[in-house]
Amino acid sequence: MQDKIWLSSPHMGGNELKYIHEAFDANWVAPLGPNVDGFEKDLEAFLNDDVKVAVLSAGTAALHLALIECGVMYGDEVICQSMTFSASANPIAYCGANPVFIDSEKDTWNMCPVALQKAIEDRISKGKKPKAIIVVHLYGMPAKMDEILEIAEKYQIPVIEDAAEALGSTYKGRSCGTFGRFGILSFNGNKIITTSGGGALVCHTQEDKDKTVFLSTQARDNAPHYQHSHIGFNYRMSNIVAGIGRGQMEVLKSRVEARRKMHNFYVDLFKNIDGVTVFSEPADDYYSNHWLSAIIVDEEKTGKNREDVRLAFLEDNIESRPLWKPMHMQPVFEDAPYYGDQVAEKLFENGLCLPSGSNLSDQDRDRISKIIKQLFA
Ligand SMILES: *Cc1c(COP(=O)(O)O)cnc(C)c1O
């Protein structure tokens, strides 16, 4: 059996252990310390100097705190992009609130502004104005932020940007994760950089960051004894994990370049195969980190479907994966309202994510090429 080619695997830069050793040497083995501060500074500088970042135990935890800070409570409704990973929607349920799912549009595969507007008006007419909008930059592709922010502004609903997959992506030259009231990032093992597990909440004021740190460290009031006026969480990132993050920040730019190179490799590979479309930026305003490269397979034109491609890869020990199954199609959310058409459903039916790691070799690319050329010969 050939070595496995992964969809997206961790890729260390080299200095991660140096920062971890520093933490051990100074005994900062806790959910605070110089690596936590340093990682936050690095992220702030990378995103844009005006934001304030709080690093946390996971992107999911960041979303949970963002919802709480937007005032989401039991029985509220929160709008969420349907085509996404379940972690975008689960924190709505943690709050005892109810998700309202929105279809994708064809250019970016992200939240459709038309369906969003319809949903807000319909929910308001039914007596409940949604408390927040969770928009996702899927696979690194920026969503249509101008249109979405305009609607959000019109109805005065805060936007939470799920940029878990989009660190290094920009829209009109500005970093994804910095447009909404809050942005969330993830450093899980398969993301563009990883700390083994971790996340961050991107805030716009020191006050919001302080509140996030307070809530994520058990909400202790200022007193010599343990006193609490709020329900707290244990969501802060540890100083050891943050050390990995500092090492990864040194190589983030080159990781984005490598992922974009993988995307270009696929554009080239499929350029003469009529009926296979590589997911690409719709216009110059959109700059994707291409965290995962993805294709849409037209069965009528090619005589093959996405399962044929996936299974051909699998036979050669190459990992590929169907696109995210939309949340409105998931058994756990079957009762949630849904607005839109069948864009997300069709993408799920015909779409496939391809090996996209920044650590893939020319040999790996040759193996991928060979399978595709054989299958579509
Ligand atoms: C990975 C991911 C998350 C969750 O982040 P974790 O750090 O794994 O909790 C949320 N949303 C999307 C779109 C993701 O891909």
PDB file of C-alpha atoms and ligand atoms in Angstrom, residues 57-61 63 84-85 87-88 136 138 162 164-165 184-188 190-191 198-199 291 324, ligand 1:
ATOM      1  CA  SER A  57      -9.493  26.428  23.583  1.00  0.00           C
ATOM      2  CA  ALA A  58     -11.380  26.044  20.274  1.00  0.00           C
ATOM      3  CA  GLY A  59     -13.130  27.879  17.467  1.00  0.00           C
ATOM      4  CA  THR A  60     -16.367  26.354  18.751  1.00  0.00           C
ATOM      5  CA  ALA A  61     -15.770  27.984  22.147  1.00  0.00           C
ATOM      6  CA  LEU A  63     -18.505  31.053  18.618  1.00  0.00           C
ATOM      7  CA  THR A  84     -20.980  24.543   6.855  1.00  0.00           C
ATOM      8  CA  PHE A  85     -19.437  22.324   9.496  1.00  0.00           C
ATOM      9  CA  ALA A  87     -19.537  23.567  14.793  1.00  0.00           C
ATOM     10  CA  SER A  88     -20.926  26.772  13.199  1.00  0.00           C
ATOM     11  CA  VAL A 136     -19.050  31.385   7.107  1.00  0.00           C
ATOM     12  CA  LEU A 138     -16.224  28.213   3.481  1.00  0.00           C
ATOM     13  CA  ASP A 162     -16.983  32.145  11.153  1.00  0.00           C
ATOM     14  CA  ALA A 164     -12.317  29.125  11.058  1.00  0.00           C
ATOM     15  CA  GLU A 165     -11.259  28.083   7.563  1.00  0.00           C
ATOM     16  CA  ILE A 184     -13.827  33.461  15.026  1.00  0.00           C
ATOM     17  CA  LEU A 185     -10.703  31.505  14.063  1.00  0.00           C
ATOM     18  CA  SER A 186      -9.767  27.843  14.516  1.00  0.00           C
ATOM     19  CA  PHE A 187      -6.403  26.165  14.956  1.00  0.00           C
ATOM     20  CA  ASN A 188      -7.668  22.594  14.892  1.00  0.00           C
ATOM     21  CA  ASN A 190      -6.636  20.136   9.909  1.00  0.00           C
ATOM     22  CA  LYS A 191      -6.759  23.938   9.546  1.00  0.00           C
ATOM     23  CA  GLY A 198      -7.476  25.897  19.649  1.00  0.00           C
ATOM     24  CA  GLY A 199      -9.340  28.947  18.467  1.00  0.00           C
ATOM     25  CA  TRP A 291      -7.653  25.978   2.707  1.00  0.00           C
ATOM     26  CA  TRP A 324     -20.072  19.779   4.083  1.00  0.00           C
TER      27      TRP A 324
HETATM   28  C1  LIG B   1     -13.156  23.918  12.258  1.00  0.00           C
HETATM   29  C2  LIG B   1     -14.374  24.733  12.167  1.00  0.00           C
HETATM   30  C3  LIG B   1     -15.029  25.221  13.312  1.00  0.00           C
HETATM   31  C4  LIG B   1     -14.686  24.795  14.696  1.00  0.00           C
HETATM   32  O1  LIG B   1     -13.431  25.085  15.142  1.00  0.00           O
HETATM   33  P1  LIG B   1     -12.780  24.166  16.291  1.00  0.00           P
HETATM   34  O2  LIG B   1     -11.518  24.890  16.612  1.00  0.00           O
HETATM   35  O3  LIG B   1     -12.555  22.812  15.699  1.00  0.00           O
HETATM   36  O4  LIG B   1     -13.735  24.127  17.438  1.00  0.00           O
HETATM   37  C5  LIG B   1     -16.104  26.060  13.141  1.00  0.00           C
HETATM   38  N1  LIG B   1     -16.547  26.386  11.924  1.00  0.00           N
HETATM   39  C6  LIG B   1     -15.980  25.922  10.811  1.00  0.00           C
HETATM   40  C7  LIG B   1     -16.526  26.353   9.490  1.00  0.00           C
HETATM   41  C8  LIG B   1     -14.893  25.061  10.890  1.00  0.00           C
HETATM   42  O5  LIG B   1     -14.347  24.573   9.767  1.00  0.00           O
END
